[in-house]
XYZ file of C-alpha atoms in Angstrom:
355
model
C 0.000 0.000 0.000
C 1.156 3.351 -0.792
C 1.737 5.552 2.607
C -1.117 7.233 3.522
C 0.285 10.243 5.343
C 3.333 10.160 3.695
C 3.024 10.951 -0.073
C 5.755 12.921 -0.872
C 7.997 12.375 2.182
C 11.347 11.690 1.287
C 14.476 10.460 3.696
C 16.469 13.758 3.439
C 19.096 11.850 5.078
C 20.381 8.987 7.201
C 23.224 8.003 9.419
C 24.830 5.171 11.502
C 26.504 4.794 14.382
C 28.840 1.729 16.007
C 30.461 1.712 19.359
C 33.979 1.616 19.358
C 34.616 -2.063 20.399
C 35.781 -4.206 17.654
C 36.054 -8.654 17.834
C 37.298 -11.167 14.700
C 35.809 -13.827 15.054
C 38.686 -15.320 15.961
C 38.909 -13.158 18.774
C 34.973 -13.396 20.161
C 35.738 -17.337 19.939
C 38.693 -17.096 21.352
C 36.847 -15.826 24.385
C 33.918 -18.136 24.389
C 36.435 -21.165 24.508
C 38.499 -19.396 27.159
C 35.540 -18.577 29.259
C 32.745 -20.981 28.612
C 34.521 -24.419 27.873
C 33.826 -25.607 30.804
C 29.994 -25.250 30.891
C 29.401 -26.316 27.399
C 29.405 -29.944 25.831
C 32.129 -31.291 23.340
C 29.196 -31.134 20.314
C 28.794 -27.496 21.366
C 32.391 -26.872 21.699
C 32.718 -28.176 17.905
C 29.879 -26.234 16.592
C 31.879 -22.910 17.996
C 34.627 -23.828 15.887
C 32.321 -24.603 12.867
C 30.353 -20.871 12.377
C 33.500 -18.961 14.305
C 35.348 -19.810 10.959
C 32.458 -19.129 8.615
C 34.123 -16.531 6.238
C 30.510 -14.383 6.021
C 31.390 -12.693 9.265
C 34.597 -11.368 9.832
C 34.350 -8.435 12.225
C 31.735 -7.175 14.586
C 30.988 -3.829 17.061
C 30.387 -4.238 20.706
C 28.832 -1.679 23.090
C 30.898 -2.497 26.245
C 34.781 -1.348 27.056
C 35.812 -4.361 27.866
C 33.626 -8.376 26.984
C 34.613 -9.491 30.596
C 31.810 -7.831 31.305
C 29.610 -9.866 30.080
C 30.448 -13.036 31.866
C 27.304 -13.760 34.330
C 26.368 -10.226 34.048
C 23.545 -9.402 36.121
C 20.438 -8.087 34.995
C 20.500 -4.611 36.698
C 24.795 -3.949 34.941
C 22.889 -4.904 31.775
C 19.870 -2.863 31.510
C 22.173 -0.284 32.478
C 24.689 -0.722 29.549
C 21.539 -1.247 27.475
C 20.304 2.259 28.825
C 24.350 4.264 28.673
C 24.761 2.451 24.908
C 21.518 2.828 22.979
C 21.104 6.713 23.963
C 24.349 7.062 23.395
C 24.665 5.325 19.550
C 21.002 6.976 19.002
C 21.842 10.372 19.721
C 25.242 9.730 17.253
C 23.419 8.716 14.761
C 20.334 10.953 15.106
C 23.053 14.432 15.204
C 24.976 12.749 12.023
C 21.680 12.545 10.446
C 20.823 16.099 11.267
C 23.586 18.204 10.333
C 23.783 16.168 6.725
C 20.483 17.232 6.182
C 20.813 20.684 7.331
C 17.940 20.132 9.680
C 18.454 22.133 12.992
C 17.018 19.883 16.158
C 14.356 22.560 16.790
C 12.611 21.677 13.907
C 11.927 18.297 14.392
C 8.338 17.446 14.877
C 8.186 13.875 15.473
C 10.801 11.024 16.891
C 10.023 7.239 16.353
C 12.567 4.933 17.994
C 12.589 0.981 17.889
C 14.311 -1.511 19.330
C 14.144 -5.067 20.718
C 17.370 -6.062 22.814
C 16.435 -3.730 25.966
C 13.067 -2.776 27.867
C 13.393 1.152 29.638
C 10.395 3.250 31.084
C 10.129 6.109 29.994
C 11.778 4.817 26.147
C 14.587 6.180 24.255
C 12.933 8.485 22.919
C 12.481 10.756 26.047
C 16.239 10.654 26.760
C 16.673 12.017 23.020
C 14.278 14.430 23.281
C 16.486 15.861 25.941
C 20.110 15.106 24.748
C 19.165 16.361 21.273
C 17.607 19.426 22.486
C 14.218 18.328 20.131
C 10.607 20.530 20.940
C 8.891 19.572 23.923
C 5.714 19.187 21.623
C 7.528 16.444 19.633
C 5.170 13.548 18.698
C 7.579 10.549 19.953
C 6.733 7.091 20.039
C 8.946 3.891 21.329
C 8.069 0.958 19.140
C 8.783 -2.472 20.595
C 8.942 -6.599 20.115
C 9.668 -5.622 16.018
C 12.658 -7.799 16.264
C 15.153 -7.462 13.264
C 12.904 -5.875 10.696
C 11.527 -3.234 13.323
C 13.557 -0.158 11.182
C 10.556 -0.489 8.557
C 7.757 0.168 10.239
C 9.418 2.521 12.339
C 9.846 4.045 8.982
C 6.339 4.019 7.757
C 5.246 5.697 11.201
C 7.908 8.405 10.502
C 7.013 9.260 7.090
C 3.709 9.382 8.691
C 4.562 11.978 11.314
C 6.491 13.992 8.319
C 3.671 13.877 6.135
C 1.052 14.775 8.884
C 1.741 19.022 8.870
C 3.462 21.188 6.343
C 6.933 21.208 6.352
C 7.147 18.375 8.983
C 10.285 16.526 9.934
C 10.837 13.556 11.324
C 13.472 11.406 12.696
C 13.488 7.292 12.644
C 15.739 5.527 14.846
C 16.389 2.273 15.054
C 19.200 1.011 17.596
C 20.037 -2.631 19.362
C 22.509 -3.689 21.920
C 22.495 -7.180 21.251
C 25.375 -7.982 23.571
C 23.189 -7.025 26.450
C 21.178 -10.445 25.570
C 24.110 -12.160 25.632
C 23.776 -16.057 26.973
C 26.118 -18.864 26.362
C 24.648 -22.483 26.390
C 24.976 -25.786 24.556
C 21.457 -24.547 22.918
C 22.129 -24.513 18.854
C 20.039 -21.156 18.997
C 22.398 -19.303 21.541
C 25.911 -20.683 20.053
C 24.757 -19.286 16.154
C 23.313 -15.760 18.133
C 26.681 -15.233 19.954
C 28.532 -15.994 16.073
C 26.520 -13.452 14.282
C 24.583 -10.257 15.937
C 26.633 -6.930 17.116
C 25.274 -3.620 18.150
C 24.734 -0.552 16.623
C 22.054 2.712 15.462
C 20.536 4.292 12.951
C 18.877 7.231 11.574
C 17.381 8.984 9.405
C 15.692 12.324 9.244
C 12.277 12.250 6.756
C 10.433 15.439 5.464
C 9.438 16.980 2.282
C 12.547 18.001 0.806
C 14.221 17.742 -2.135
C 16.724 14.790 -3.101
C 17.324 11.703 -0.626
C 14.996 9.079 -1.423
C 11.238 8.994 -1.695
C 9.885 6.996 0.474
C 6.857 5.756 -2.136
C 5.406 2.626 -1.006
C 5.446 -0.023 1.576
C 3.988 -3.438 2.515
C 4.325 -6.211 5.258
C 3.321 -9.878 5.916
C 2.531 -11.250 9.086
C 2.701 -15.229 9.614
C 1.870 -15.530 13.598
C 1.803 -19.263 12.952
C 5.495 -19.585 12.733
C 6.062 -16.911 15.728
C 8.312 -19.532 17.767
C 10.615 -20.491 14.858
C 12.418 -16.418 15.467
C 11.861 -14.745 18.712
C 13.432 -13.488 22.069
C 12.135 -15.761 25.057
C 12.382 -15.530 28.822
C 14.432 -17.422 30.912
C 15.461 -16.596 34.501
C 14.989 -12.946 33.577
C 16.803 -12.685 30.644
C 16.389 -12.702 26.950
C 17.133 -15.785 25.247
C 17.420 -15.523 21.428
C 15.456 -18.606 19.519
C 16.067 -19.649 15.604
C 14.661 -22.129 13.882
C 16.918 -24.374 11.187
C 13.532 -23.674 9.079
C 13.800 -19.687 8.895
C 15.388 -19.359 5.340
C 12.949 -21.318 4.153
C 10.530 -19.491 5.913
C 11.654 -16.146 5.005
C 12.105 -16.857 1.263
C 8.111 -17.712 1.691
C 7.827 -14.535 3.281
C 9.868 -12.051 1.460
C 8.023 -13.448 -1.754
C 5.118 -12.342 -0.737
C 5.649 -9.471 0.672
C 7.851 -8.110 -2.555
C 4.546 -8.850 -4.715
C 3.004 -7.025 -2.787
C 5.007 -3.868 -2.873
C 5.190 -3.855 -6.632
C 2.050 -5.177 -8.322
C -0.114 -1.874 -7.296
C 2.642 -0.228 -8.925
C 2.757 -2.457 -11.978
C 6.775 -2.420 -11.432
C 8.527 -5.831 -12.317
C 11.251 -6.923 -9.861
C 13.849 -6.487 -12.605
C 12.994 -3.091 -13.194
C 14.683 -2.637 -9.156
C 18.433 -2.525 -8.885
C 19.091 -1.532 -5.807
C 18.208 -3.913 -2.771
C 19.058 -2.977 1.117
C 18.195 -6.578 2.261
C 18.310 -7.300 6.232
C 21.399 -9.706 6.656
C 20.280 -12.187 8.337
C 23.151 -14.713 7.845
C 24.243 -16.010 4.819
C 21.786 -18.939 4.093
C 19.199 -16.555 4.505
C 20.507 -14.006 1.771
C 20.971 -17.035 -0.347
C 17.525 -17.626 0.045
C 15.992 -14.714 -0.345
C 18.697 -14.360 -3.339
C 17.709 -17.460 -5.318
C 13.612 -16.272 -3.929
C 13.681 -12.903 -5.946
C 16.169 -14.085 -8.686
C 18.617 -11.385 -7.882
C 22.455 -10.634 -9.105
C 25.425 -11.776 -7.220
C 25.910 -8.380 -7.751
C 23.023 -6.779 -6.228
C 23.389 -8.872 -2.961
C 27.474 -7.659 -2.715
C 26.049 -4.802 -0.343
C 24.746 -7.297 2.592
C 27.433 -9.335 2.012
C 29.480 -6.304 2.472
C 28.317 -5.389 6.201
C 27.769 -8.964 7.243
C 31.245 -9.673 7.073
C 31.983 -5.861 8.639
C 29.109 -5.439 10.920
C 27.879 -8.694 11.449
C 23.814 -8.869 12.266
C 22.832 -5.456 14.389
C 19.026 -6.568 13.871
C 16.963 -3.792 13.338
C 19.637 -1.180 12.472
C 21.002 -3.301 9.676
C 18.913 -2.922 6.528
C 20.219 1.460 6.704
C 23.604 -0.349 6.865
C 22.985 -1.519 4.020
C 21.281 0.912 2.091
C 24.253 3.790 2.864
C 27.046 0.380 1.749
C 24.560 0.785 -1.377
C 25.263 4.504 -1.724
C 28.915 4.139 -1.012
C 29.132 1.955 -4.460
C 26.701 4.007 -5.993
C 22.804 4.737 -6.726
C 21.879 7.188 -9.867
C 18.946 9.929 -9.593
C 16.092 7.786 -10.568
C 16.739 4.330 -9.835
C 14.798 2.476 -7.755
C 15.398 0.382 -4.015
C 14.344 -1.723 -1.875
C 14.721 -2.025 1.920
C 13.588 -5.592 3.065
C 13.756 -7.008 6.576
C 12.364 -9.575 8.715
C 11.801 -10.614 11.666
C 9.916 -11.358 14.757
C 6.273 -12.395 14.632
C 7.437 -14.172 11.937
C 6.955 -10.607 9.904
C 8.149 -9.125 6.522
C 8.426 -5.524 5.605
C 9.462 -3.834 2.417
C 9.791 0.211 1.515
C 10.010 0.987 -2.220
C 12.213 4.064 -2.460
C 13.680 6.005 -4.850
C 16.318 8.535 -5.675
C 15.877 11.626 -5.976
């Protein structure tokens, strides 16, 4: 469906942000083995060795100074380095965004901010209101439980907000601390988690304003019935990250879907898109969604590109993506798509294009 507020609204700009603490993977497994051998089995002990090698992840961002601190880290340190590290990468990435798009903080009329790694009351978005010096009349809103493709409908709520008064602006955030649900167990689930997601932010500030992207369409697909195959669950107060062995197959159902979606009202043909900001969700999964949508080797060298940098940040990933896309690239014109998934099990697409 096209946005219904948002006709128009373009994203004038967008940023990202990554704390300063950088593992290999030889370095994260490294410490697993040194500080976790003991509690794990020998078939978990051999799977480490299997995925830490994987070449599709080389490198990934940590928001902590040091990753002793996450051995039995208890849960009031980790809401609090949830709390110190997802204001703090927001509020980066929210001033980058800003100042490229000559947008002064006092003009901002509405703040959207997701995440899934971290629970706070009041949200994130009342400690940026402050730290960024936005309007006390801003419309915020803290959007939760979108797991890894929460940055899209975060986005369709923004261009929303923008598209709601003349001249409007408004600035999407997405930001996860991963680390901070950090377990280690001999479950398949937590060993693959630990080997692939990071932390980091993003934003982007949307409005009416010339060049950026449009933001012209967007579409999702809900499948509730396969809601335990990717999810955070409890367990002895903490969150416990859950995958399935059947989500690429499950997202290449998905993602098909949800593309057709996107394009038939629009009579646009999925070769007539060049450009894809895909959500890297590991590598089988961008194979599947590769082979799914019949794209290049070429158009998927983007997601390859930050998975191997950035590793999985969940929700921030897909602008990742989309600014490794504008790094190689994009002509006035040409069209994109941001796809992500996630939790619920749920699909999300934005058709953009350049302006």
């Amino acid at each position: 469906m096209r946005l219904p507020a948002g006709e128009g609204i373009r994203i004038a700009s967008f940023a990202t942000a990554s704390p300063p603490f950088v593992a290999t993977q030889e370095y994260a497994k490294d410490f697993l083995v040194r500080h976790y051998s003991g509690r794990l089995s020998e078939r978990s002990r051999s799977l480490i060795e299997k995925v830490y090698s994987h070449p599709s992840v080389m490198k990934r961002r940590f928001a902590f100074d040091s990753p002793l601190c996450l051995i039995d880290e208890d849960p009031d340190s980790r809401i609090a380095r949830f709390t110190r590290w997802a204001v703090d990468l927001s509020e980066q990435a929210a001033c980058a965004a800003l100042k490229k798009a000559g947008v002064t903080a006092d003009r901002v009329d509405g703040l959207v901010v997701n995440t899934c790694t971290g629970y706070i009351c009041p949200g994130i978005s009342t400690y940026l209101i402050g730290k960024l010096g936005l309007p006390s009349r801003t419309q915020a809103y803290d959007l939760v439980g979108g797991g890894c493709g929460g940055a899209l409908p975060n986005l369709q709520l923004a261009a929303a907000l923008a598209g709601g008064r003349r001249g409007g602006i408004a600035l999407s955030i997405s930001v996860e601390i991963c680390s901070a649900t950090f377990q280690m167990g001999d479950e398949t689930s937590l060993i693959i988690s630990n080997a692939l997601f990071a932390d980091g932010a993003a934003a982007a500030v949307l409005g009416d304003r010339p060049g950026g992207f449009e933001v012209v369409s967007s579409s999702s697909h809900y499948a509730p019935e396969h809601r335990d195959d990717i999810r955070y669950i409890h367990k002895e107060g903490q969150l416990h990250n859950q995958l399935s062995l059947r989500l690429p197959g499950l997202v290449r159902k998905a993602v098909s879907r949800t593309v057709a979606e996107l394009l038939e009202p629009l009579s646009l043909r999925i070769e007539e898109i060049k450009h894809w900001a895909l959500h890297p969700g590991g590598e089988r999964i961008i194979n599947a969604v590769k082979e799914e949508l019949g794209l290049s080797e070429e158009q998927v060298i983007p997601v390859r590109t930050v998975l191997s940098e950035f590793g999985n940040l969940s929700s921030p990933t897909v602008w990742y993506v989309l600014e490794e896309i504008e790094r190689r690239g994009i002509e006035s014109g040409e069209w994109c798509i941001m796809l992500a998934f996630g939790a619920g099990l749920s699909a999300h697409a934005c058709l953009l294009r350049k302006g």
